[in-house]
PDB file of C-alpha atoms in Angstrom:
ATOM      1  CA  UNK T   1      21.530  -9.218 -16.092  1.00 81.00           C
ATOM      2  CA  UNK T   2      21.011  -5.137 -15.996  1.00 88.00           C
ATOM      3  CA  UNK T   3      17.179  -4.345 -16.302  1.00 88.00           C
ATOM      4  CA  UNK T   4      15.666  -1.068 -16.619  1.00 93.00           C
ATOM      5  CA  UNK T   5      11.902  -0.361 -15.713  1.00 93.00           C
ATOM      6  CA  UNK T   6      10.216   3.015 -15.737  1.00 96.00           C
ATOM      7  CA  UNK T   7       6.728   3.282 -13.810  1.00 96.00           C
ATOM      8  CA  UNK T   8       4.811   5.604 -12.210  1.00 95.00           C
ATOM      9  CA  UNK T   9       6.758   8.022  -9.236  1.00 96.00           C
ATOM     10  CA  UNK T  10       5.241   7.459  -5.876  1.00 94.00           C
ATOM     11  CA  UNK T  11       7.618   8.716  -2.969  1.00 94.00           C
ATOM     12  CA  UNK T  12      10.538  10.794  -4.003  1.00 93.00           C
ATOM     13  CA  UNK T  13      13.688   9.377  -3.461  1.00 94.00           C
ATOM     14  CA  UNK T  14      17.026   7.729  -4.407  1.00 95.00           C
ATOM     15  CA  UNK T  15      18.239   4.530  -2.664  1.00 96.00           C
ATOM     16  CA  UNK T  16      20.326   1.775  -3.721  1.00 96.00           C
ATOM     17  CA  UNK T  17      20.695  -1.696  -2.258  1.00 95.00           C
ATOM     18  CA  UNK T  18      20.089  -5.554  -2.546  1.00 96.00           C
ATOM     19  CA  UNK T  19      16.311  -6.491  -3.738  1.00 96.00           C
ATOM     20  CA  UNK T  20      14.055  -8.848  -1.160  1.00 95.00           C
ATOM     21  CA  UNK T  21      11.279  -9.863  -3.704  1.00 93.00           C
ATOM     22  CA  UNK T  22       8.040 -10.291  -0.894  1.00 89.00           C
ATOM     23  CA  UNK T  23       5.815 -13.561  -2.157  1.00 84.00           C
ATOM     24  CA  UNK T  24       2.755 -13.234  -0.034  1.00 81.00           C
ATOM     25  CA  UNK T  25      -0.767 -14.418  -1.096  1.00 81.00           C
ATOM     26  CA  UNK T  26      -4.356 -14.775   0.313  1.00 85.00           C
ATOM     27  CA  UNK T  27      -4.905 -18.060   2.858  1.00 89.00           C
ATOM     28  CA  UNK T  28      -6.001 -21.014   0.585  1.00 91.00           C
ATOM     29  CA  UNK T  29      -9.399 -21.485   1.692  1.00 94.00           C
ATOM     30  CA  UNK T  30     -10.919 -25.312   1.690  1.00 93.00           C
ATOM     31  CA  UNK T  31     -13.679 -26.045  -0.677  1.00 90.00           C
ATOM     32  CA  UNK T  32     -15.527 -28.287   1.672  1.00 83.00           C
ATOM     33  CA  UNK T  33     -19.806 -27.418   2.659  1.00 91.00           C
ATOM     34  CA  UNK T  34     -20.940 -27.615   6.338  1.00 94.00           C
ATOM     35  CA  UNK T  35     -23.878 -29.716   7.897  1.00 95.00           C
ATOM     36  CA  UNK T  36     -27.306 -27.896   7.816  1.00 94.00           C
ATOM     37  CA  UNK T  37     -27.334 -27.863  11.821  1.00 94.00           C
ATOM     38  CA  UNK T  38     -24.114 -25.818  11.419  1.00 95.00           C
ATOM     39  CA  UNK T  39     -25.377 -22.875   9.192  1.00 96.00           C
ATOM     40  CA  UNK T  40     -26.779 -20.519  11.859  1.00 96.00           C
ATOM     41  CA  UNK T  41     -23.347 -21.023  14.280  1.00 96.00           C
ATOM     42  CA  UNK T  42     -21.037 -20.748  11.220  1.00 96.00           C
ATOM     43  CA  UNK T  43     -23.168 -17.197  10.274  1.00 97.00           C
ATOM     44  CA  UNK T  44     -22.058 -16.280  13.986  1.00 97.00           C
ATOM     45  CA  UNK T  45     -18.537 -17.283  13.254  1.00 97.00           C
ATOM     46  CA  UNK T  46     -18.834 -14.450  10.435  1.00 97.00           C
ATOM     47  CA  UNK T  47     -19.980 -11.818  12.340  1.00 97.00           C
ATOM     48  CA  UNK T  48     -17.074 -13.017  14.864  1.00 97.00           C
ATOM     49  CA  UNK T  49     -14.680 -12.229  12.434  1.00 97.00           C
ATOM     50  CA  UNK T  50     -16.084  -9.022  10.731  1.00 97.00           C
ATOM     51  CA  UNK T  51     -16.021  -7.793  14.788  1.00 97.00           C
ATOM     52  CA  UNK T  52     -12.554  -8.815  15.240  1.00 96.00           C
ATOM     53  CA  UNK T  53     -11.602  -7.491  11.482  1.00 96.00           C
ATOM     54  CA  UNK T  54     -13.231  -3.662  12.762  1.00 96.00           C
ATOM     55  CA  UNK T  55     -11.358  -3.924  16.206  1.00 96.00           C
ATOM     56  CA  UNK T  56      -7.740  -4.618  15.140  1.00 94.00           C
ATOM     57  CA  UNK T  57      -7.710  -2.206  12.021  1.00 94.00           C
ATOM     58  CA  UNK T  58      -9.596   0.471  14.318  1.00 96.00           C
ATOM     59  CA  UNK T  59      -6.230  -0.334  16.730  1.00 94.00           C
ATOM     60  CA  UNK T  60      -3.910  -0.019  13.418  1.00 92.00           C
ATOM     61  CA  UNK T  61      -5.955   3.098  12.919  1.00 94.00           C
ATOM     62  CA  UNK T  62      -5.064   4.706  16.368  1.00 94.00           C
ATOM     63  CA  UNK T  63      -1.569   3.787  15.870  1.00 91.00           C
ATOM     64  CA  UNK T  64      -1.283   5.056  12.151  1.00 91.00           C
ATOM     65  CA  UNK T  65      -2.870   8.841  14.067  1.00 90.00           C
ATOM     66  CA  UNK T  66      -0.389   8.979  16.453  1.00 89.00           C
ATOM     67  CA  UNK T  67       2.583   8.109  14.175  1.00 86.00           C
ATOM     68  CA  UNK T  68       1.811   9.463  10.724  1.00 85.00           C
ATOM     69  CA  UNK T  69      -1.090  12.248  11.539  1.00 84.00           C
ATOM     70  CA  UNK T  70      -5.164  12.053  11.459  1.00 86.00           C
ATOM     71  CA  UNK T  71      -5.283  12.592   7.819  1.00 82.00           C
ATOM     72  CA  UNK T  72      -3.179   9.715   7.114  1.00 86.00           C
ATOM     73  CA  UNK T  73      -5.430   7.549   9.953  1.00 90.00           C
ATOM     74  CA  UNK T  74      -8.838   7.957   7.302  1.00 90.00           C
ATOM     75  CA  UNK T  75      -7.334   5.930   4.931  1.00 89.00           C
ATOM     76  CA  UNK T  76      -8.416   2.662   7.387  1.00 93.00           C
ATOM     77  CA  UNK T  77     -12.046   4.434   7.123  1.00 93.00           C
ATOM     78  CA  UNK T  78     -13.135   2.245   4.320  1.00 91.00           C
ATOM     79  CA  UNK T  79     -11.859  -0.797   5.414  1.00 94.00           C
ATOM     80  CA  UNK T  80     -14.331  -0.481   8.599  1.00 95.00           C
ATOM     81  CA  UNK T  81     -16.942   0.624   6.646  1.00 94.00           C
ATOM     82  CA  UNK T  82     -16.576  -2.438   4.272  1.00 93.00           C
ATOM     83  CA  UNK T  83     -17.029  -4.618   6.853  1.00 96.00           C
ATOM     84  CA  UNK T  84     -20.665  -3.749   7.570  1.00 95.00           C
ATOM     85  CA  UNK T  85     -21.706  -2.792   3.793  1.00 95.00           C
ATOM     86  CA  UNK T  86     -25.324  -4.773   3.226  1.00 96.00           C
ATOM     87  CA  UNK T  87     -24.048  -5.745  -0.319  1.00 94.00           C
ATOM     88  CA  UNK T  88     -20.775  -7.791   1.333  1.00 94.00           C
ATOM     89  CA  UNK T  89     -22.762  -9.069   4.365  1.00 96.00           C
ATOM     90  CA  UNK T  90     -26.093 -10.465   3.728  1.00 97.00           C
ATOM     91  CA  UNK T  91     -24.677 -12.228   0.082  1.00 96.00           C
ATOM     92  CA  UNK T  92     -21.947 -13.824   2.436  1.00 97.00           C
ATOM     93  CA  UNK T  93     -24.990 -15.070   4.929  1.00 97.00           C
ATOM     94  CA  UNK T  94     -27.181 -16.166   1.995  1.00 96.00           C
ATOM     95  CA  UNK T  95     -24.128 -18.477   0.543  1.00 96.00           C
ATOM     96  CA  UNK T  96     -23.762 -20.123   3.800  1.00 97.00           C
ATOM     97  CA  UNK T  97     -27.647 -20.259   4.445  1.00 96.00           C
ATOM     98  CA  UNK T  98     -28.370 -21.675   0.922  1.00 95.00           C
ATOM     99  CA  UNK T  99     -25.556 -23.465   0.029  1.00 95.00           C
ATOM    100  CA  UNK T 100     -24.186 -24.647   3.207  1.00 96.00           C
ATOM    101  CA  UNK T 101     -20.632 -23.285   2.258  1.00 96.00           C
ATOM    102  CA  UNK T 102     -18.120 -22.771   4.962  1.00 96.00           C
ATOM    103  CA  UNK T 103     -18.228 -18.797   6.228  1.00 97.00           C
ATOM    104  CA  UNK T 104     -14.427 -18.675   5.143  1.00 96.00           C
ATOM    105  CA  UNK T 105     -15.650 -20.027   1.435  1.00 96.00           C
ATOM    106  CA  UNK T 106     -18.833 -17.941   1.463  1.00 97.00           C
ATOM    107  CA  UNK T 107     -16.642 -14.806   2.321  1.00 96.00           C
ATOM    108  CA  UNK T 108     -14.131 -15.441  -0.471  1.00 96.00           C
ATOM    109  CA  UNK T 109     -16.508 -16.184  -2.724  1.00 96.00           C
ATOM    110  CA  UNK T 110     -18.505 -12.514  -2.027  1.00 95.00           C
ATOM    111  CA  UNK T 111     -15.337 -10.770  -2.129  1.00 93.00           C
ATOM    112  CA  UNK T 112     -14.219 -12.143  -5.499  1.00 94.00           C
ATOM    113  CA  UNK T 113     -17.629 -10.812  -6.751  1.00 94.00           C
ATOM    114  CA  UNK T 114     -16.870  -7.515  -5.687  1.00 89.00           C
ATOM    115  CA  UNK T 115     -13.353  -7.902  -7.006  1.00 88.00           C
ATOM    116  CA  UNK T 116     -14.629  -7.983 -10.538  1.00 91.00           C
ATOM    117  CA  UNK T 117     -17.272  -5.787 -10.180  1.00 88.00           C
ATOM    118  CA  UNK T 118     -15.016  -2.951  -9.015  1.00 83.00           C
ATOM    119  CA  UNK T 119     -12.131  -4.125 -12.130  1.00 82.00           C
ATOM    120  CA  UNK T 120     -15.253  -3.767 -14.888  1.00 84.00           C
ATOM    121  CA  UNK T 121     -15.753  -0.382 -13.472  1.00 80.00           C
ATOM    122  CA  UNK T 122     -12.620   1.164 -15.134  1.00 73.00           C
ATOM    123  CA  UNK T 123     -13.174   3.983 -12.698  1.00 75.00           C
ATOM    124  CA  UNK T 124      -9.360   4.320 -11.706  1.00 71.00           C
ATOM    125  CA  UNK T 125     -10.414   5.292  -7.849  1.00 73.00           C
ATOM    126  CA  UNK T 126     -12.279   2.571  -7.522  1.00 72.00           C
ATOM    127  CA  UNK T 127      -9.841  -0.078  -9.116  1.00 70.00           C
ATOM    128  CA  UNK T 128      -7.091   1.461  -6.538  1.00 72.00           C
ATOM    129  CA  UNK T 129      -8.860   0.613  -3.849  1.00 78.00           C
ATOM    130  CA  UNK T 130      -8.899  -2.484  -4.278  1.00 81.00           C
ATOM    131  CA  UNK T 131      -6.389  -2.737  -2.296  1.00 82.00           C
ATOM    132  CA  UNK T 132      -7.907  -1.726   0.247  1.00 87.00           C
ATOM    133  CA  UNK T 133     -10.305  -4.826  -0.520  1.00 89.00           C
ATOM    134  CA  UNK T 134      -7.499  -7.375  -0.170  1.00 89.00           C
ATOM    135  CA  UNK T 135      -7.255  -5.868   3.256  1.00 91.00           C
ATOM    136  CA  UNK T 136     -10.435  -6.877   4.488  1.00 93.00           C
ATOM    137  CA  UNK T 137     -10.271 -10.162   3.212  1.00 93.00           C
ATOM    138  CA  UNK T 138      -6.953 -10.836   4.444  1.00 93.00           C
ATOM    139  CA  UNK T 139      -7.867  -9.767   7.912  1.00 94.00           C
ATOM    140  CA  UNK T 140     -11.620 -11.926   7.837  1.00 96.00           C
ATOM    141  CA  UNK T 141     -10.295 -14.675   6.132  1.00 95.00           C
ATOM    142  CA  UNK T 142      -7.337 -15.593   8.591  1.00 94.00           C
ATOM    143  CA  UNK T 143      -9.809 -15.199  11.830  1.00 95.00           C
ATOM    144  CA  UNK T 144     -12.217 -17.799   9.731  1.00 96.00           C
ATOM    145  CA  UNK T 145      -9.186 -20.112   9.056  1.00 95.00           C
ATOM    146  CA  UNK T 146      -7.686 -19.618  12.697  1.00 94.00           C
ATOM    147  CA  UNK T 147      -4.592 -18.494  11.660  1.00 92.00           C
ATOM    148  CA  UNK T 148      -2.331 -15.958  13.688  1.00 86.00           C
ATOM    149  CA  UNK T 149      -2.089 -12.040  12.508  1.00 79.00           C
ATOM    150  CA  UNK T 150       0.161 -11.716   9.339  1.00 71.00           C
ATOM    151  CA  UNK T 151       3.704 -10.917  10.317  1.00 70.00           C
ATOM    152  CA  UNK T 152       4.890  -7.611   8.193  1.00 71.00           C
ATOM    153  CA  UNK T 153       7.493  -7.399  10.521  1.00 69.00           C
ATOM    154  CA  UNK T 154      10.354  -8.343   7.992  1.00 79.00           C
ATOM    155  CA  UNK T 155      12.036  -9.625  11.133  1.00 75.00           C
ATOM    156  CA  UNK T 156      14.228 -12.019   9.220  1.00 79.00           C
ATOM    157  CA  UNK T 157      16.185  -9.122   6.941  1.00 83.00           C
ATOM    158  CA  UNK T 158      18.816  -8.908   8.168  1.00 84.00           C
ATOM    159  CA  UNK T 159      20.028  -5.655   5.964  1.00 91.00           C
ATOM    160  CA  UNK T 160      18.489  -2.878   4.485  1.00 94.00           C
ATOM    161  CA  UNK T 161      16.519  -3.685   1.370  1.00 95.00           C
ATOM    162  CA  UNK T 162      14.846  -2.275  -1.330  1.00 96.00           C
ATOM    163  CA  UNK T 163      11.290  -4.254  -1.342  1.00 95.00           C
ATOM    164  CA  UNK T 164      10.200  -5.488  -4.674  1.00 96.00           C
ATOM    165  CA  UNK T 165       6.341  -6.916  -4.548  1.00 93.00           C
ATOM    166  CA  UNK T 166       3.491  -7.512  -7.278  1.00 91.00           C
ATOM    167  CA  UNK T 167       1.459  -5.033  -5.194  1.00 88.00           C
ATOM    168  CA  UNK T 168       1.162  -3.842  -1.519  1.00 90.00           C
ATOM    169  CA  UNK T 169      -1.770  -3.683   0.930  1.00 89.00           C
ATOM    170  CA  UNK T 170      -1.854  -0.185   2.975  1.00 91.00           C
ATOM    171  CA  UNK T 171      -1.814  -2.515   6.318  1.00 89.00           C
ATOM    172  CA  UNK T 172       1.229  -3.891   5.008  1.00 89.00           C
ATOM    173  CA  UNK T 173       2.440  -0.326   3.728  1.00 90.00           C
ATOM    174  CA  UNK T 174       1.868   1.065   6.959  1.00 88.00           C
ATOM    175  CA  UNK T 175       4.023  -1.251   9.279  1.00 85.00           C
ATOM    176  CA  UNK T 176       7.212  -1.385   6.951  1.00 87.00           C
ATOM    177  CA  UNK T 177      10.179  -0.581   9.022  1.00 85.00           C
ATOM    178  CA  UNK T 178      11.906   2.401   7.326  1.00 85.00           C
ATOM    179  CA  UNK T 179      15.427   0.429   8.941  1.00 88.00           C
ATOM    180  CA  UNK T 180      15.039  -2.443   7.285  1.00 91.00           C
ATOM    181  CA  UNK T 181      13.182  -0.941   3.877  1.00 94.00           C
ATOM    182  CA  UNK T 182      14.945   1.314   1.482  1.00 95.00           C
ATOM    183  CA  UNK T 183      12.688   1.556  -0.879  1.00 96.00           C
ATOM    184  CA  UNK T 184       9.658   0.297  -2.918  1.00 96.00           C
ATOM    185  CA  UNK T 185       8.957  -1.275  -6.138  1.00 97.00           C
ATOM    186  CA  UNK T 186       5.868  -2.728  -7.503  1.00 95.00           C
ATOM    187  CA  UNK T 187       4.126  -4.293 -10.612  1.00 93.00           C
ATOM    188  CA  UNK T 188       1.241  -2.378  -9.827  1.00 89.00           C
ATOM    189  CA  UNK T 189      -0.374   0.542  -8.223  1.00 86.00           C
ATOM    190  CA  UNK T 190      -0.994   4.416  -8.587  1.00 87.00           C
ATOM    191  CA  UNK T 191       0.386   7.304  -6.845  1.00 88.00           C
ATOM    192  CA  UNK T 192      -2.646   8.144  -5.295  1.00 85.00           C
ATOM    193  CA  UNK T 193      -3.294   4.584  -4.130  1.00 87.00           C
ATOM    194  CA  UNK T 194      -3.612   4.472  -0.385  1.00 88.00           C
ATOM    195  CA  UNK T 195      -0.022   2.652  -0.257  1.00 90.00           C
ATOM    196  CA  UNK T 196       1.875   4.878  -2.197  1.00 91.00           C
ATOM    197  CA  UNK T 197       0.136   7.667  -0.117  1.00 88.00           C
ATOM    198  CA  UNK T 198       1.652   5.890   3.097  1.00 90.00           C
ATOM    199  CA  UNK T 199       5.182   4.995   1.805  1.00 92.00           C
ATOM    200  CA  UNK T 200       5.082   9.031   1.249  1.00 91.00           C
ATOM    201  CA  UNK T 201       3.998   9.805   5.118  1.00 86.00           C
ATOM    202  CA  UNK T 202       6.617   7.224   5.959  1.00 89.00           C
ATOM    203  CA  UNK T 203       9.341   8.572   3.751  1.00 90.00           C
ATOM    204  CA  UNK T 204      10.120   5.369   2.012  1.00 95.00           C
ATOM    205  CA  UNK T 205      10.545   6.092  -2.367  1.00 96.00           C
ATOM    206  CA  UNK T 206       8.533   4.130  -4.066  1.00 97.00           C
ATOM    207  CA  UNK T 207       8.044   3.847  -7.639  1.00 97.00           C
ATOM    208  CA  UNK T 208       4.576   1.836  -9.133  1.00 95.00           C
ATOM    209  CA  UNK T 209       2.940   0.429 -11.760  1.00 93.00           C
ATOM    210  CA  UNK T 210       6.240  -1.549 -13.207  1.00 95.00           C
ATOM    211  CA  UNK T 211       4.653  -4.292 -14.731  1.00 92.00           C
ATOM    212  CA  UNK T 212       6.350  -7.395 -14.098  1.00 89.00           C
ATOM    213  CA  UNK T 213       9.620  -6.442 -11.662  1.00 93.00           C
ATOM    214  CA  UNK T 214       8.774  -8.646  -8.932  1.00 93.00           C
ATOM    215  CA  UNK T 215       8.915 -11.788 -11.814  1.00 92.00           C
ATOM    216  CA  UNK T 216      12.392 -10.399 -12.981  1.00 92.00           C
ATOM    217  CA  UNK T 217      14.087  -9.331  -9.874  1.00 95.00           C
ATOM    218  CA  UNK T 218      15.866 -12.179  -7.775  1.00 94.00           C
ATOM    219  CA  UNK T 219      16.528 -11.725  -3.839  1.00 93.00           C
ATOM    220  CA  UNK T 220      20.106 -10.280  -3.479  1.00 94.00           C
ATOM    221  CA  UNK T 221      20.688  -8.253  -6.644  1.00 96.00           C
ATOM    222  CA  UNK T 222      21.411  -4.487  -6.411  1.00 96.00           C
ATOM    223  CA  UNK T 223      19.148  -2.438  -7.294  1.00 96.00           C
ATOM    224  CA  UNK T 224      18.627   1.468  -8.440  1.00 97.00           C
ATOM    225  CA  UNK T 225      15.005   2.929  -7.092  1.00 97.00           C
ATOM    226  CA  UNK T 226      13.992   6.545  -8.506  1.00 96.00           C
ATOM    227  CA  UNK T 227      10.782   7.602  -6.533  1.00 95.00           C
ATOM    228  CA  UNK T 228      11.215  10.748  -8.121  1.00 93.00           C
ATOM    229  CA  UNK T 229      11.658  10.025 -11.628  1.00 94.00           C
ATOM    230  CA  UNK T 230       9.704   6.739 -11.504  1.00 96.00           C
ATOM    231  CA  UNK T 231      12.682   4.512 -12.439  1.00 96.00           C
ATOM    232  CA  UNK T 232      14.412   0.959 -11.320  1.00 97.00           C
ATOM    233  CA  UNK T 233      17.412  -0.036 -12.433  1.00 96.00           C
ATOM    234  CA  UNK T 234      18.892  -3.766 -11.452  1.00 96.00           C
ATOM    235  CA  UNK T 235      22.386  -4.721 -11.329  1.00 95.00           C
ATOM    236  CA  UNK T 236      22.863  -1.090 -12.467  1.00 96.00           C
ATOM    237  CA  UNK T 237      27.050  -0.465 -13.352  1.00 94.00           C
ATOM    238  CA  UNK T 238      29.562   1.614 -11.260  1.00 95.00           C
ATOM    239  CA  UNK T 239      28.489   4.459 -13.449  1.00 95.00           C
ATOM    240  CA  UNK T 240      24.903   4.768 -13.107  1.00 95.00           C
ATOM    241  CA  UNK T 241      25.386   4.237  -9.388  1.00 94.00           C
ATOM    242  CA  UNK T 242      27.814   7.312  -9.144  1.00 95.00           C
ATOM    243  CA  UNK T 243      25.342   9.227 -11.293  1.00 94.00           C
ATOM    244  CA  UNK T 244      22.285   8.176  -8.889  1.00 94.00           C
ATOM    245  CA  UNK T 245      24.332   9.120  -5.966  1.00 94.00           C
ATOM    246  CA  UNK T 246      25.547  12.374  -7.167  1.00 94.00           C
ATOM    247  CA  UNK T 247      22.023  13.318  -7.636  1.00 92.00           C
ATOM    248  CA  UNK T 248      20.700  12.320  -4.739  1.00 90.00           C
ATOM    249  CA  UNK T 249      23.109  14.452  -3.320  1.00 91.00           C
ATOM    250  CA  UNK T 250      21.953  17.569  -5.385  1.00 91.00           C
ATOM    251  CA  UNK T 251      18.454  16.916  -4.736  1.00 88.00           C
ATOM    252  CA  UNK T 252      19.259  16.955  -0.852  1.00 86.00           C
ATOM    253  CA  UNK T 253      21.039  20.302  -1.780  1.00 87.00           C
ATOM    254  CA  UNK T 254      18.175  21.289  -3.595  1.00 86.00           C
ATOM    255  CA  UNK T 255      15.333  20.798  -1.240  1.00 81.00           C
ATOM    256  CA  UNK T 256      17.525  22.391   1.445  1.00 83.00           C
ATOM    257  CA  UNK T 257      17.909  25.715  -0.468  1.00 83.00           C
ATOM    258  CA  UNK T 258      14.259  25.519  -1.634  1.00 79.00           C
ATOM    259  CA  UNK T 259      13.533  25.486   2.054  1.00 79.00           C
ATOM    260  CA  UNK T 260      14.983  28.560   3.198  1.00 82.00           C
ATOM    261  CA  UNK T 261      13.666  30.152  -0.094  1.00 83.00           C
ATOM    262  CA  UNK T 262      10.548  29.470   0.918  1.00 82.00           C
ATOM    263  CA  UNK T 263      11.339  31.930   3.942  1.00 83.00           C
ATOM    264  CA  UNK T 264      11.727  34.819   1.332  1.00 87.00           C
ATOM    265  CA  UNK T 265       9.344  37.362   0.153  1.00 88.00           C
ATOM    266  CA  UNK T 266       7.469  36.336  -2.743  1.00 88.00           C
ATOM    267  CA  UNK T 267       8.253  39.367  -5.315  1.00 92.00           C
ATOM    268  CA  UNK T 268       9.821  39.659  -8.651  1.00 93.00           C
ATOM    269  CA  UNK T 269      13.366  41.134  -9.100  1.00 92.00           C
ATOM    270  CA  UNK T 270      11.684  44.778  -9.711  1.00 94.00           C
ATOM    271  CA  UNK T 271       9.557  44.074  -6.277  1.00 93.00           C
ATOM    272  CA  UNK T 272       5.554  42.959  -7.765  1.00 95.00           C
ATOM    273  CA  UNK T 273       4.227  40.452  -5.490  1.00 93.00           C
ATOM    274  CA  UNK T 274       3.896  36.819  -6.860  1.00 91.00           C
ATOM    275  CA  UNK T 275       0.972  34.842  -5.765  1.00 90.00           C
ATOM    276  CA  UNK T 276       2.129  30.914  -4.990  1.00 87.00           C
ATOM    277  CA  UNK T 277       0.029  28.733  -5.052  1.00 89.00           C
ATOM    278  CA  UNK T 278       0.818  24.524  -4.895  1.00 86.00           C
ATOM    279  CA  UNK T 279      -1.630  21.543  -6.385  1.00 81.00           C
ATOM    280  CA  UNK T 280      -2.021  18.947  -4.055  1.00 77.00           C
ATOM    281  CA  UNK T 281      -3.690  15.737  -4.066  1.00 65.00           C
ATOM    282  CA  UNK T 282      -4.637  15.588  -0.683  1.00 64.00           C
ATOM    283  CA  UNK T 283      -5.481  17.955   2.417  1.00 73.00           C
ATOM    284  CA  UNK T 284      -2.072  16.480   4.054  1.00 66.00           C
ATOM    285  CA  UNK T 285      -0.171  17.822   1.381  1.00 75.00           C
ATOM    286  CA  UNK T 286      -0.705  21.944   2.069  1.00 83.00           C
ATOM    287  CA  UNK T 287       1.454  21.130   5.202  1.00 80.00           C
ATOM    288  CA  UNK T 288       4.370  20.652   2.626  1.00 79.00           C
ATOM    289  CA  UNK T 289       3.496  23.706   0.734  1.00 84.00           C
ATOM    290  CA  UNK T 290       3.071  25.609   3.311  1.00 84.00           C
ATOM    291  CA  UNK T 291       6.605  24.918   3.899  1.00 81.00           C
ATOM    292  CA  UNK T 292       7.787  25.744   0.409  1.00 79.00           C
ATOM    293  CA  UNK T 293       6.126  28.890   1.045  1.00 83.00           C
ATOM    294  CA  UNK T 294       2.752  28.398  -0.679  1.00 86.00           C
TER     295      UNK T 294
END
């Protein structure tokens, strides 16, 4: 059945392909309460993980700097300095002193506190960085459980895609393969989210903030992404694929003109100077308008 959903533009683009909805969730943690003369070694465990948490996105960090730029690279900034923030630590030690909860349970009960806290807010750069949030947990919590790394590795598509997802982490953002992922789509989200300002760097278009595409959207159907206009078509017809195609193609032609315009003296047809000037979001983005001749 043909859907249309319009969101909010996050990475210019036009792609069409087959849809790969991505189900992921947090680790279920157990419920169960440790013996008193385990508290102090299960607070170690804790600090274990909030150690090993710091070292591996600190490594994603490095690798983000040398692929994407240093700019880019502070976006994993936070994440480290969530990990030692007094008001996420010493609650999570207090639970497991007092209560004699797990450090895995005592974690995810602290970080579902801050969850809410930072949703009541209605500041809209605080509740996008909330994925940045699910981050840390993710990272902690699989280190408390002993489970392996998560795998964002795709390695079982076997095609290109176009990614559909209730929402993306930027660790998850960050490793997509831009082989094996078209584009990206996503119930929720803002363009100046920390993903969408990855899938940018990376070159993948994204569109955000569709509401409920990933519950709509079953693996294999084609699909029509818009990261420019903000738009998903699935099971688009022959039509509306020519007419996506054809301007994709004029955008290409577009940009490509714009670029050696850009080369050009800035001056009206009767010679006055013209002063250009670009709004950007972030420092990152004067590189591009540089190029455009800003």
């Amino acid at each position: 059945m043909r859907y249309v959903r319009d969101g909010i533009p996050a990475s210019p683009g036009i792609v069409i392909g087959p849809a790969h909805v991505l189900h992921w969730e947090m680790p279920r943690v157990p419920r169960a309460t440790i013996p008193e003369a385990d508290v102090e070694a299960e607070i170690e465990r804790f600090h274990a993980a909030r150690e090993w948490a710091k070292a591996r996105i600190r490594a994603l960090r490095e690798d983000v700097a040398e692929r994407l730029g240093p700019v880019e690279a502070q976006i994993f900034d936070p994440q480290i300095v969530m990990l030692d923030d007094v008001d996420l630590v010493e609650p999570t030690i207090a639970y497991i002193r007092e209560n004699h909860f797990s450090a895995a349970r005592a974690f995810e009960l602290r970080m579902l506190e801050f969850q809410s806290a930072w949703r009541r807010s209605g500041h809209p750069l605080v509740v996008e960085r909330l994925n940045d949030l699910l981050d840390v947990q993710l990272w902690v919590t699989r280190y408390l459980l002993g489970l392996p790394e998560p795998d964002f590795s795709l390695s079982e598509l076997e095609h290109p895609v176009v990614l559909i997802a209730r929402d993306v982490t930027p660790t998850f953002t960050v490793q997509l393969d831009r082989r094996k992922v078209l584009g990206l789509a996503t119930d929720g989200g803002s363009r100046t989210s920390h993903s969408a300002i990855l899938a940018r760097s990376l070159g993948i278009p994204a569109v955000v903030s569709l509401g409920d595409i990933s519950a709509i959207v079953e693996n294999g159907q084609e699909v029509v992404l818009d990261g420019r206009a903000g738009r998903v078509i699935v099971e688009p017809t022959e039509f509306e694929k020519s007419v996506y195609r054809e301007r994709d193609i004029r955008v290409r032609e577009w940009e490509q003109e714009l670029v050696l315009l850009a080369h050009l003296e800035a001056v009206t047809p009767d010679r006055q100077p013209v002063l250009l000037r670009a709004n950007i979001d972030l420092p990152a983005e004067a590189e591009t308008a540089r190029a455009h001749g800003a």
